[in-house]
Amino acid sequence: MADALVQLKIYIFKIKSHTNSLLGETFMNVCIMDGCVGCGACEAINSDVFFVDVVAHVNDGAVDGNEQDCIDAALVCPVNAIWVEDI
C-alpha cells in the first residue's frame, strides 16, 4: 500500500511539474531521507544533481532544469530514500 501511495504522489507531481514547466516555472524540492544506502543509482541518473560519498546528497542549485531526472531517481531508488515535492 505504501508503494502505491508513493507512486501516486510521484504521478501527481509529474503532472504538476509538467504544467509548471510549460508555464516556465519550476518549484521542486529534492531531499535524501534517512535510510539511504549509498548505492549510487541516483548519481548514475544525474551526477550534476546527486553525488554519493557514504550516502547521497543533493546539489540544490542543479535541480532546476533536471526535474525529470530527479523524479526518475526517486522512482529507481531501491530504498525510497529520495523525496521529491513541489513547492
XYZ file of C-alpha atoms in Angstrom, residues 14-25:
12
model
C 4.788 14.741 -12.660
C 1.559 16.356 -13.817
C 2.150 19.458 -11.684
C 5.801 19.646 -12.696
C 4.942 19.366 -16.388
C 2.309 22.089 -16.058
C 4.741 24.358 -14.232
C 7.458 23.771 -16.832
C 5.035 24.710 -19.603
C 4.459 27.959 -17.739
C 8.214 28.470 -17.334
C 8.062 27.894 -13.591
